[in-house]
PDB file of C-alpha atoms in Angstrom:
ATOM      1  CA  UNK V   1      37.984 110.037 -94.652  1.00  0.00           C
ATOM      2  CA  UNK V   2      41.506 110.218 -93.257  1.00  0.00           C
ATOM      3  CA  UNK V   3      43.223 106.941 -92.417  1.00  0.00           C
ATOM      4  CA  UNK V   4      46.300 106.055 -90.371  1.00  0.00           C
ATOM      5  CA  UNK V   5      47.727 104.367 -93.450  1.00  0.00           C
ATOM      6  CA  UNK V   6      47.477 107.624 -95.423  1.00  0.00           C
ATOM      7  CA  UNK V   7      49.181 109.604 -92.658  1.00  0.00           C
ATOM      8  CA  UNK V   8      51.949 107.018 -92.418  1.00  0.00           C
ATOM      9  CA  UNK V   9      52.635 107.306 -96.144  1.00  0.00           C
ATOM     10  CA  UNK V  10      52.483 111.100 -95.900  1.00  0.00           C
ATOM     11  CA  UNK V  11      55.069 111.291 -93.106  1.00  0.00           C
ATOM     12  CA  UNK V  12      57.453 108.879 -94.830  1.00  0.00           C
ATOM     13  CA  UNK V  13      57.217 110.895 -98.039  1.00  0.00           C
ATOM     14  CA  UNK V  14      57.629 114.184 -96.150  1.00  0.00           C
ATOM     15  CA  UNK V  15      60.763 112.869 -94.406  1.00  0.00           C
ATOM     16  CA  UNK V  16      62.441 111.360 -97.484  1.00  0.00           C
ATOM     17  CA  UNK V  17      61.231 113.907-100.058  1.00  0.00           C
ATOM     18  CA  UNK V  18      60.757 110.908-102.331  1.00  0.00           C
ATOM     19  CA  UNK V  19      57.852 108.572-103.033  1.00  0.00           C
ATOM     20  CA  UNK V  20      60.273 105.815-103.990  1.00  0.00           C
ATOM     21  CA  UNK V  21      62.305 106.002-100.774  1.00  0.00           C
ATOM     22  CA  UNK V  22      59.117 106.285 -98.705  1.00  0.00           C
ATOM     23  CA  UNK V  23      57.832 103.112-100.358  1.00  0.00           C
ATOM     24  CA  UNK V  24      61.131 101.326 -99.660  1.00  0.00           C
ATOM     25  CA  UNK V  25      61.009 102.298 -95.986  1.00  0.00           C
ATOM     26  CA  UNK V  26      57.398 101.193 -95.562  1.00  0.00           C
ATOM     27  CA  UNK V  27      57.744  98.031 -97.633  1.00  0.00           C
ATOM     28  CA  UNK V  28      55.053  99.112-100.104  1.00  0.00           C
ATOM     29  CA  UNK V  29      55.121  99.607-103.845  1.00  0.00           C
ATOM     30  CA  UNK V  30      55.731 103.127-105.091  1.00  0.00           C
ATOM     31  CA  UNK V  31      52.345 103.306-106.885  1.00  0.00           C
ATOM     32  CA  UNK V  32      50.630 102.293-103.632  1.00  0.00           C
ATOM     33  CA  UNK V  33      52.259 105.178-101.737  1.00  0.00           C
ATOM     34  CA  UNK V  34      51.417 107.592-104.556  1.00  0.00           C
ATOM     35  CA  UNK V  35      47.778 106.483-104.441  1.00  0.00           C
ATOM     36  CA  UNK V  36      47.607 107.020-100.664  1.00  0.00           C
ATOM     37  CA  UNK V  37      49.027 110.552-101.040  1.00  0.00           C
ATOM     38  CA  UNK V  38      46.547 111.372-103.840  1.00  0.00           C
ATOM     39  CA  UNK V  39      43.638 110.042-101.772  1.00  0.00           C
ATOM     40  CA  UNK V  40      44.760 112.113 -98.772  1.00  0.00           C
ATOM     41  CA  UNK V  41      45.079 115.256-100.899  1.00  0.00           C
ATOM     42  CA  UNK V  42      41.626 114.657-102.380  1.00  0.00           C
ATOM     43  CA  UNK V  43      40.144 114.090 -98.921  1.00  0.00           C
ATOM     44  CA  UNK V  44      41.665 117.341 -97.603  1.00  0.00           C
ATOM     45  CA  UNK V  45      41.143 119.314-100.821  1.00  0.00           C
ATOM     46  CA  UNK V  46      44.754 120.516-100.887  1.00  0.00           C
ATOM     47  CA  UNK V  47      48.085 119.797-102.573  1.00  0.00           C
ATOM     48  CA  UNK V  48      50.667 118.347-100.174  1.00  0.00           C
ATOM     49  CA  UNK V  49      53.672 117.807-102.477  1.00  0.00           C
ATOM     50  CA  UNK V  50      55.058 119.279-105.697  1.00  0.00           C
ATOM     51  CA  UNK V  51      57.074 117.033-107.981  1.00  0.00           C
ATOM     52  CA  UNK V  52      60.603 118.273-108.664  1.00  0.00           C
ATOM     53  CA  UNK V  53      62.716 116.018-110.821  1.00  0.00           C
ATOM     54  CA  UNK V  54      62.653 112.526-109.291  1.00  0.00           C
ATOM     55  CA  UNK V  55      61.640 113.822-105.864  1.00  0.00           C
ATOM     56  CA  UNK V  56      58.920 115.855-104.183  1.00  0.00           C
ATOM     57  CA  UNK V  57      58.853 119.051-102.140  1.00  0.00           C
ATOM     58  CA  UNK V  58      56.312 119.533 -99.302  1.00  0.00           C
ATOM     59  CA  UNK V  59      53.944 122.473 -99.612  1.00  0.00           C
ATOM     60  CA  UNK V  60      53.234 124.835 -96.725  1.00  0.00           C
ATOM     61  CA  UNK V  61      50.032 122.838 -96.141  1.00  0.00           C
ATOM     62  CA  UNK V  62      52.186 119.719 -95.710  1.00  0.00           C
ATOM     63  CA  UNK V  63      54.341 121.606 -93.199  1.00  0.00           C
ATOM     64  CA  UNK V  64      51.184 122.423 -91.247  1.00  0.00           C
ATOM     65  CA  UNK V  65      49.879 118.873 -91.437  1.00  0.00           C
ATOM     66  CA  UNK V  66      53.101 117.155 -90.335  1.00  0.00           C
ATOM     67  CA  UNK V  67      52.948 117.748 -86.526  1.00  0.00           C
ATOM     68  CA  UNK V  68      49.245 116.833 -86.438  1.00  0.00           C
ATOM     69  CA  UNK V  69      49.947 113.629 -88.338  1.00  0.00           C
ATOM     70  CA  UNK V  70      52.772 112.761 -85.950  1.00  0.00           C
ATOM     71  CA  UNK V  71      50.543 113.292 -82.904  1.00  0.00           C
ATOM     72  CA  UNK V  72      47.738 111.246 -84.450  1.00  0.00           C
ATOM     73  CA  UNK V  73      50.011 108.295 -85.208  1.00  0.00           C
ATOM     74  CA  UNK V  74      51.648 108.541 -81.784  1.00  0.00           C
ATOM     75  CA  UNK V  75      48.230 108.469 -80.103  1.00  0.00           C
ATOM     76  CA  UNK V  76      47.223 105.472 -82.205  1.00  0.00           C
ATOM     77  CA  UNK V  77      50.432 103.681 -81.271  1.00  0.00           C
ATOM     78  CA  UNK V  78      49.877 104.455 -77.579  1.00  0.00           C
ATOM     79  CA  UNK V  79      46.340 103.102 -77.853  1.00  0.00           C
ATOM     80  CA  UNK V  80      47.641  99.931 -79.484  1.00  0.00           C
ATOM     81  CA  UNK V  81      50.270  99.463 -76.756  1.00  0.00           C
ATOM     82  CA  UNK V  82      47.708 100.038 -74.013  1.00  0.00           C
ATOM     83  CA  UNK V  83      45.389  97.406 -75.459  1.00  0.00           C
ATOM     84  CA  UNK V  84      48.236  94.934 -75.890  1.00  0.00           C
ATOM     85  CA  UNK V  85      49.356  95.638 -72.326  1.00  0.00           C
ATOM     86  CA  UNK V  86      45.905  94.822 -70.987  1.00  0.00           C
ATOM     87  CA  UNK V  87      45.775  91.697 -73.150  1.00  0.00           C
ATOM     88  CA  UNK V  88      49.161  90.548 -71.858  1.00  0.00           C
ATOM     89  CA  UNK V  89      48.127  91.464 -68.306  1.00  0.00           C
ATOM     90  CA  UNK V  90      45.015  89.318 -68.477  1.00  0.00           C
ATOM     91  CA  UNK V  91      46.871  86.273 -69.801  1.00  0.00           C
ATOM     92  CA  UNK V  92      50.422  86.764 -68.491  1.00  0.00           C
ATOM     93  CA  UNK V  93      52.242  86.280 -65.184  1.00  0.00           C
ATOM     94  CA  UNK V  94      51.906  88.595 -62.181  1.00  0.00           C
ATOM     95  CA  UNK V  95      54.877  88.507 -59.760  1.00  0.00           C
ATOM     96  CA  UNK V  96      54.711  90.263 -56.403  1.00  0.00           C
ATOM     97  CA  UNK V  97      57.019  90.159 -53.386  1.00  0.00           C
ATOM     98  CA  UNK V  98      55.772  89.652 -49.819  1.00  0.00           C
ATOM     99  CA  UNK V  99      57.309  89.468 -46.336  1.00  0.00           C
ATOM    100  CA  UNK V 100      57.963  86.086 -44.758  1.00  0.00           C
ATOM    101  CA  UNK V 101      54.685  85.324 -42.990  1.00  0.00           C
ATOM    102  CA  UNK V 102      52.523  86.877 -45.697  1.00  0.00           C
ATOM    103  CA  UNK V 103      50.717  83.553 -46.069  1.00  0.00           C
ATOM    104  CA  UNK V 104      49.009  84.251 -42.737  1.00  0.00           C
ATOM    105  CA  UNK V 105      47.897  87.736 -43.758  1.00  0.00           C
ATOM    106  CA  UNK V 106      47.281  87.716 -47.460  1.00  0.00           C
ATOM    107  CA  UNK V 107      48.661  84.637 -49.212  1.00  0.00           C
ATOM    108  CA  UNK V 108      45.798  82.491 -50.504  1.00  0.00           C
ATOM    109  CA  UNK V 109      43.266  85.313 -50.092  1.00  0.00           C
ATOM    110  CA  UNK V 110      45.377  87.708 -52.154  1.00  0.00           C
ATOM    111  CA  UNK V 111      45.803  85.182 -54.960  1.00  0.00           C
ATOM    112  CA  UNK V 112      42.071  84.487 -54.874  1.00  0.00           C
ATOM    113  CA  UNK V 113      41.411  88.237 -55.172  1.00  0.00           C
ATOM    114  CA  UNK V 114      43.585  88.415 -58.306  1.00  0.00           C
ATOM    115  CA  UNK V 115      42.082  85.338 -59.955  1.00  0.00           C
ATOM    116  CA  UNK V 116      38.555  86.564 -59.262  1.00  0.00           C
ATOM    117  CA  UNK V 117      39.309  89.603 -61.438  1.00  0.00           C
ATOM    118  CA  UNK V 118      41.603  87.975 -64.001  1.00  0.00           C
ATOM    119  CA  UNK V 119      41.010  84.220 -64.235  1.00  0.00           C
ATOM    120  CA  UNK V 120      43.537  83.853 -67.046  1.00  0.00           C
ATOM    121  CA  UNK V 121      46.637  85.143 -65.245  1.00  0.00           C
ATOM    122  CA  UNK V 122      49.435  83.171 -63.645  1.00  0.00           C
ATOM    123  CA  UNK V 123      50.380  84.410 -60.149  1.00  0.00           C
ATOM    124  CA  UNK V 124      53.749  84.234 -58.382  1.00  0.00           C
ATOM    125  CA  UNK V 125      53.839  85.400 -54.740  1.00  0.00           C
ATOM    126  CA  UNK V 126      57.546  85.615 -53.922  1.00  0.00           C
ATOM    127  CA  UNK V 127      59.468  85.912 -50.675  1.00  0.00           C
ATOM    128  CA  UNK V 128      60.738  84.227 -47.524  1.00  0.00           C
ATOM    129  CA  UNK V 129      62.191  87.333 -45.886  1.00  0.00           C
ATOM    130  CA  UNK V 130      61.828  91.086 -46.415  1.00  0.00           C
ATOM    131  CA  UNK V 131      65.544  91.790 -46.932  1.00  0.00           C
ATOM    132  CA  UNK V 132      65.740  89.063 -49.552  1.00  0.00           C
ATOM    133  CA  UNK V 133      62.746  90.483 -51.424  1.00  0.00           C
ATOM    134  CA  UNK V 134      64.166  94.024 -51.194  1.00  0.00           C
ATOM    135  CA  UNK V 135      67.327  92.827 -52.922  1.00  0.00           C
ATOM    136  CA  UNK V 136      65.226  91.279 -55.699  1.00  0.00           C
ATOM    137  CA  UNK V 137      63.524  94.661 -56.115  1.00  0.00           C
ATOM    138  CA  UNK V 138      66.843  96.495 -56.396  1.00  0.00           C
ATOM    139  CA  UNK V 139      68.087  94.019 -59.001  1.00  0.00           C
ATOM    140  CA  UNK V 140      64.899  94.357 -61.044  1.00  0.00           C
ATOM    141  CA  UNK V 141      63.721  90.790 -60.480  1.00  0.00           C
ATOM    142  CA  UNK V 142      60.521  92.133 -58.928  1.00  0.00           C
ATOM    143  CA  UNK V 143      58.553  95.283 -59.689  1.00  0.00           C
ATOM    144  CA  UNK V 144      56.879  95.842 -56.317  1.00  0.00           C
ATOM    145  CA  UNK V 145      56.383  94.201 -52.938  1.00  0.00           C
ATOM    146  CA  UNK V 146      54.831  94.465 -49.472  1.00  0.00           C
ATOM    147  CA  UNK V 147      57.566  94.223 -46.838  1.00  0.00           C
ATOM    148  CA  UNK V 148      58.269  94.571 -43.123  1.00  0.00           C
ATOM    149  CA  UNK V 149      59.884  97.981 -42.888  1.00  0.00           C
ATOM    150  CA  UNK V 150      62.251  97.638 -39.915  1.00  0.00           C
ATOM    151  CA  UNK V 151      64.970  95.683 -41.730  1.00  0.00           C
ATOM    152  CA  UNK V 152      64.666  97.160 -45.231  1.00  0.00           C
ATOM    153  CA  UNK V 153      67.021  99.997 -46.173  1.00  0.00           C
ATOM    154  CA  UNK V 154      65.674 102.790 -48.343  1.00  0.00           C
ATOM    155  CA  UNK V 155      68.623 102.972 -50.755  1.00  0.00           C
ATOM    156  CA  UNK V 156      67.276 102.921 -54.293  1.00  0.00           C
ATOM    157  CA  UNK V 157      63.746 102.195 -53.097  1.00  0.00           C
ATOM    158  CA  UNK V 158      60.522 104.070 -52.391  1.00  0.00           C
ATOM    159  CA  UNK V 159      58.849 102.858 -49.186  1.00  0.00           C
ATOM    160  CA  UNK V 160      55.238 103.749 -48.390  1.00  0.00           C
ATOM    161  CA  UNK V 161      53.988 102.514 -44.974  1.00  0.00           C
ATOM    162  CA  UNK V 162      50.440 101.151 -45.144  1.00  0.00           C
ATOM    163  CA  UNK V 163      49.860  99.296 -41.848  1.00  0.00           C
ATOM    164  CA  UNK V 164      51.421  98.370 -38.554  1.00  0.00           C
ATOM    165  CA  UNK V 165      51.050  95.240 -36.451  1.00  0.00           C
ATOM    166  CA  UNK V 166      51.667  94.939 -32.715  1.00  0.00           C
ATOM    167  CA  UNK V 167      54.171  92.338 -31.569  1.00  0.00           C
ATOM    168  CA  UNK V 168      52.846  90.266 -28.649  1.00  0.00           C
ATOM    169  CA  UNK V 169      54.345  87.865 -26.124  1.00  0.00           C
ATOM    170  CA  UNK V 170      52.770  84.392 -26.312  1.00  0.00           C
ATOM    171  CA  UNK V 171      52.903  81.761 -23.564  1.00  0.00           C
ATOM    172  CA  UNK V 172      51.022  78.731 -22.307  1.00  0.00           C
ATOM    173  CA  UNK V 173      51.871  79.767 -18.736  1.00  0.00           C
ATOM    174  CA  UNK V 174      49.222  82.246 -17.489  1.00  0.00           C
ATOM    175  CA  UNK V 175      51.717  83.813 -15.102  1.00  0.00           C
ATOM    176  CA  UNK V 176      53.953  84.830 -18.002  1.00  0.00           C
ATOM    177  CA  UNK V 177      51.186  86.848 -19.670  1.00  0.00           C
ATOM    178  CA  UNK V 178      49.334  88.167 -16.622  1.00  0.00           C
ATOM    179  CA  UNK V 179      50.782  91.649 -17.287  1.00  0.00           C
ATOM    180  CA  UNK V 180      52.561  93.443 -20.123  1.00  0.00           C
ATOM    181  CA  UNK V 181      56.079  92.098 -20.598  1.00  0.00           C
ATOM    182  CA  UNK V 182      58.870  94.564 -19.891  1.00  0.00           C
ATOM    183  CA  UNK V 183      62.319  94.595 -21.447  1.00  0.00           C
ATOM    184  CA  UNK V 184      63.784  93.138 -18.227  1.00  0.00           C
ATOM    185  CA  UNK V 185      61.313  90.238 -18.180  1.00  0.00           C
ATOM    186  CA  UNK V 186      61.843  89.647 -21.878  1.00  0.00           C
ATOM    187  CA  UNK V 187      65.610  89.469 -21.366  1.00  0.00           C
ATOM    188  CA  UNK V 188      65.082  86.604 -18.887  1.00  0.00           C
ATOM    189  CA  UNK V 189      62.578  84.666 -20.989  1.00  0.00           C
ATOM    190  CA  UNK V 190      63.211  81.336 -22.674  1.00  0.00           C
ATOM    191  CA  UNK V 191      61.981  81.757 -26.235  1.00  0.00           C
ATOM    192  CA  UNK V 192      61.301  79.763 -29.359  1.00  0.00           C
ATOM    193  CA  UNK V 193      61.761  81.968 -32.422  1.00  0.00           C
ATOM    194  CA  UNK V 194      60.973  81.397 -36.073  1.00  0.00           C
ATOM    195  CA  UNK V 195      62.899  82.560 -39.164  1.00  0.00           C
ATOM    196  CA  UNK V 196      66.149  80.991 -37.984  1.00  0.00           C
ATOM    197  CA  UNK V 197      67.780  81.137 -41.426  1.00  0.00           C
ATOM    198  CA  UNK V 198      67.168  84.889 -41.497  1.00  0.00           C
ATOM    199  CA  UNK V 199      67.718  85.495 -37.781  1.00  0.00           C
ATOM    200  CA  UNK V 200      70.186  88.341 -38.362  1.00  0.00           C
ATOM    201  CA  UNK V 201      67.677  90.310 -40.463  1.00  0.00           C
ATOM    202  CA  UNK V 202      64.364  89.078 -39.045  1.00  0.00           C
ATOM    203  CA  UNK V 203      62.159  92.118 -38.368  1.00  0.00           C
ATOM    204  CA  UNK V 204      60.721  90.757 -35.102  1.00  0.00           C
ATOM    205  CA  UNK V 205      64.154  90.015 -33.642  1.00  0.00           C
ATOM    206  CA  UNK V 206      65.408  93.378 -34.855  1.00  0.00           C
ATOM    207  CA  UNK V 207      62.626  95.092 -32.906  1.00  0.00           C
ATOM    208  CA  UNK V 208      63.297  92.990 -29.793  1.00  0.00           C
ATOM    209  CA  UNK V 209      67.028  93.744 -29.915  1.00  0.00           C
ATOM    210  CA  UNK V 210      66.226  97.448 -29.985  1.00  0.00           C
ATOM    211  CA  UNK V 211      63.823  97.025 -27.071  1.00  0.00           C
ATOM    212  CA  UNK V 212      66.457  95.190 -25.007  1.00  0.00           C
ATOM    213  CA  UNK V 213      69.286  97.555 -25.909  1.00  0.00           C
ATOM    214  CA  UNK V 214      69.223  99.304 -22.505  1.00  0.00           C
ATOM    215  CA  UNK V 215      69.392  95.972 -20.648  1.00  0.00           C
ATOM    216  CA  UNK V 216      72.601  95.083 -22.451  1.00  0.00           C
ATOM    217  CA  UNK V 217      71.194  91.719 -23.487  1.00  0.00           C
ATOM    218  CA  UNK V 218      69.729  90.043 -26.555  1.00  0.00           C
ATOM    219  CA  UNK V 219      66.591  87.883 -26.613  1.00  0.00           C
ATOM    220  CA  UNK V 220      67.467  84.413 -25.318  1.00  0.00           C
ATOM    221  CA  UNK V 221      66.340  81.675 -27.700  1.00  0.00           C
ATOM    222  CA  UNK V 222      66.001  78.181 -26.359  1.00  0.00           C
ATOM    223  CA  UNK V 223      64.683  76.804 -29.653  1.00  0.00           C
ATOM    224  CA  UNK V 224      65.224  77.972 -33.232  1.00  0.00           C
ATOM    225  CA  UNK V 225      62.800  76.968 -36.012  1.00  0.00           C
ATOM    226  CA  UNK V 226      61.958  78.131 -39.511  1.00  0.00           C
ATOM    227  CA  UNK V 227      58.152  78.293 -39.432  1.00  0.00           C
ATOM    228  CA  UNK V 228      56.089  80.475 -37.161  1.00  0.00           C
ATOM    229  CA  UNK V 229      53.513  77.659 -37.021  1.00  0.00           C
ATOM    230  CA  UNK V 230      56.121  75.351 -35.454  1.00  0.00           C
ATOM    231  CA  UNK V 231      57.073  78.024 -32.917  1.00  0.00           C
ATOM    232  CA  UNK V 232      53.445  78.503 -31.829  1.00  0.00           C
ATOM    233  CA  UNK V 233      52.896  74.758 -31.608  1.00  0.00           C
ATOM    234  CA  UNK V 234      55.925  74.404 -29.316  1.00  0.00           C
ATOM    235  CA  UNK V 235      54.564  77.224 -27.140  1.00  0.00           C
ATOM    236  CA  UNK V 236      51.326  75.280 -26.829  1.00  0.00           C
ATOM    237  CA  UNK V 237      53.307  72.237 -25.719  1.00  0.00           C
ATOM    238  CA  UNK V 238      54.906  74.296 -22.951  1.00  0.00           C
ATOM    239  CA  UNK V 239      58.518  74.168 -24.138  1.00  0.00           C
ATOM    240  CA  UNK V 240      59.076  77.923 -24.520  1.00  0.00           C
ATOM    241  CA  UNK V 241      57.399  81.269 -25.092  1.00  0.00           C
ATOM    242  CA  UNK V 242      57.580  83.396 -28.236  1.00  0.00           C
ATOM    243  CA  UNK V 243      57.014  86.878 -29.658  1.00  0.00           C
ATOM    244  CA  UNK V 244      55.010  87.141 -32.876  1.00  0.00           C
ATOM    245  CA  UNK V 245      52.759  89.640 -34.649  1.00  0.00           C
ATOM    246  CA  UNK V 246      49.258  89.925 -33.193  1.00  0.00           C
ATOM    247  CA  UNK V 247      47.578  88.929 -36.468  1.00  0.00           C
ATOM    248  CA  UNK V 248      49.581  85.710 -36.531  1.00  0.00           C
ATOM    249  CA  UNK V 249      48.726  85.048 -32.873  1.00  0.00           C
ATOM    250  CA  UNK V 250      45.012  85.432 -33.527  1.00  0.00           C
ATOM    251  CA  UNK V 251      45.142  83.030 -36.447  1.00  0.00           C
ATOM    252  CA  UNK V 252      47.488  80.374 -35.084  1.00  0.00           C
ATOM    253  CA  UNK V 253      46.866  80.087 -31.345  1.00  0.00           C
ATOM    254  CA  UNK V 254      43.286  78.726 -31.538  1.00  0.00           C
ATOM    255  CA  UNK V 255      44.447  76.053 -33.962  1.00  0.00           C
ATOM    256  CA  UNK V 256      47.958  75.156 -32.771  1.00  0.00           C
ATOM    257  CA  UNK V 257      48.156  76.252 -29.125  1.00  0.00           C
ATOM    258  CA  UNK V 258      44.610  76.554 -27.717  1.00  0.00           C
ATOM    259  CA  UNK V 259      45.904  76.688 -24.133  1.00  0.00           C
ATOM    260  CA  UNK V 260      48.159  79.677 -24.816  1.00  0.00           C
ATOM    261  CA  UNK V 261      47.385  83.378 -24.754  1.00  0.00           C
ATOM    262  CA  UNK V 262      49.255  86.615 -25.285  1.00  0.00           C
ATOM    263  CA  UNK V 263      50.165  89.909 -23.660  1.00  0.00           C
ATOM    264  CA  UNK V 264      51.515  93.184 -24.986  1.00  0.00           C
ATOM    265  CA  UNK V 265      55.110  94.237 -24.574  1.00  0.00           C
ATOM    266  CA  UNK V 266      55.865  97.324 -22.489  1.00  0.00           C
ATOM    267  CA  UNK V 267      56.342  99.662 -24.180  1.00  0.00           C
ATOM    268  CA  UNK V 268      54.277  98.307 -27.060  1.00  0.00           C
ATOM    269  CA  UNK V 269      56.315  97.267 -30.098  1.00  0.00           C
ATOM    270  CA  UNK V 270      55.195  97.177 -33.736  1.00  0.00           C
ATOM    271  CA  UNK V 271      56.125  95.832 -37.132  1.00  0.00           C
ATOM    272  CA  UNK V 272      55.336  98.270 -39.940  1.00  0.00           C
ATOM    273  CA  UNK V 273      54.415  96.977 -43.380  1.00  0.00           C
ATOM    274  CA  UNK V 274      55.169  99.087 -46.446  1.00  0.00           C
ATOM    275  CA  UNK V 275      54.636  99.058 -50.192  1.00  0.00           C
ATOM    276  CA  UNK V 276      58.092  99.045 -51.753  1.00  0.00           C
ATOM    277  CA  UNK V 277      59.303  99.604 -55.324  1.00  0.00           C
ATOM    278  CA  UNK V 278      62.326 101.074 -57.061  1.00  0.00           C
ATOM    279  CA  UNK V 279      62.602 104.844 -56.982  1.00  0.00           C
ATOM    280  CA  UNK V 280      61.094 106.632 -59.983  1.00  0.00           C
ATOM    281  CA  UNK V 281      59.605 103.363 -61.282  1.00  0.00           C
ATOM    282  CA  UNK V 282      56.588 103.575 -63.570  1.00  0.00           C
ATOM    283  CA  UNK V 283      54.481 100.737 -62.196  1.00  0.00           C
ATOM    284  CA  UNK V 284      52.665  98.407 -64.551  1.00  0.00           C
ATOM    285  CA  UNK V 285      48.917  97.756 -64.238  1.00  0.00           C
ATOM    286  CA  UNK V 286      49.782  94.363 -62.703  1.00  0.00           C
ATOM    287  CA  UNK V 287      51.961  95.930 -60.006  1.00  0.00           C
ATOM    288  CA  UNK V 288      49.339  98.578 -59.203  1.00  0.00           C
ATOM    289  CA  UNK V 289      46.682  95.880 -58.922  1.00  0.00           C
ATOM    290  CA  UNK V 290      48.791  93.799 -56.523  1.00  0.00           C
ATOM    291  CA  UNK V 291      49.598  96.837 -54.394  1.00  0.00           C
ATOM    292  CA  UNK V 292      45.907  97.724 -54.162  1.00  0.00           C
ATOM    293  CA  UNK V 293      44.776  94.202 -53.257  1.00  0.00           C
ATOM    294  CA  UNK V 294      47.684  93.466 -50.885  1.00  0.00           C
ATOM    295  CA  UNK V 295      47.157  96.767 -49.051  1.00  0.00           C
ATOM    296  CA  UNK V 296      43.470  95.999 -48.635  1.00  0.00           C
ATOM    297  CA  UNK V 297      44.270  92.543 -47.252  1.00  0.00           C
ATOM    298  CA  UNK V 298      46.931  93.804 -44.836  1.00  0.00           C
ATOM    299  CA  UNK V 299      44.816  96.685 -43.554  1.00  0.00           C
ATOM    300  CA  UNK V 300      41.907  94.296 -42.869  1.00  0.00           C
ATOM    301  CA  UNK V 301      44.118  92.512 -40.311  1.00  0.00           C
ATOM    302  CA  UNK V 302      46.688  95.062 -39.164  1.00  0.00           C
ATOM    303  CA  UNK V 303      46.206  98.680 -38.113  1.00  0.00           C
ATOM    304  CA  UNK V 304      46.145 101.014 -41.156  1.00  0.00           C
ATOM    305  CA  UNK V 305      48.834 103.708 -41.234  1.00  0.00           C
TER     306      UNK V 305
END
């Protein structure tokens, strides 16, 4: 019966042309290596080496065996690495980047999905803004992420759109949402907008600036806040209107602004969400799992692309 240990001793001996040097490389005694070679020869019914002085010379049978032995040991090593990878995966840390308001779409649910499959892992869901997460991807701090596409450049990254979400105008004043909101009406609106720290790269504001380009104006913010929940709550109190993704509106308005409602923009505007990773990256099982589960979560709320 062939063993990996025998093949390891065979290859070391074949390479060094010496049982002594093979033993030194492997950290075994020379008699132990000799015994493994003899056992292998007996198992195969052939002679693999001829003794010449203090060394050995491979036979033609040894020349034939060498590439097969190398492939066998390589396959065994790959198997070992795969098993160790799964072991580390099941007990290690999974890090995944998400766009700013991911908590409303996939946050706790996504983590619950992961822990249901792998109770032993530690999960880190990272990100306050898509551009920030994209930079972490480029620097290798993250392996993969789900991001809002409109403000993420493609340099050094592979971007795969998976869903899109309509942006809607939200107001507690029925007259403001009685009809779709045009660029002209939007340019005159008094708005409360979230993501104030990232206002220059916020995907929603980026889309609105493009929409208002022909009017020569930018969206007028009366109030700036960090959290989308705060913005919706202020809308419910009647202080301003806002523009947010439809999925966020459906989740937050009944709880934080029950007297408010929403209308589409005209023309309709969308945020597109994409799976993002470094170009030519070989994704780990953890990254592939997070991409699969995050995509499923996003597409259950937003429109699949």
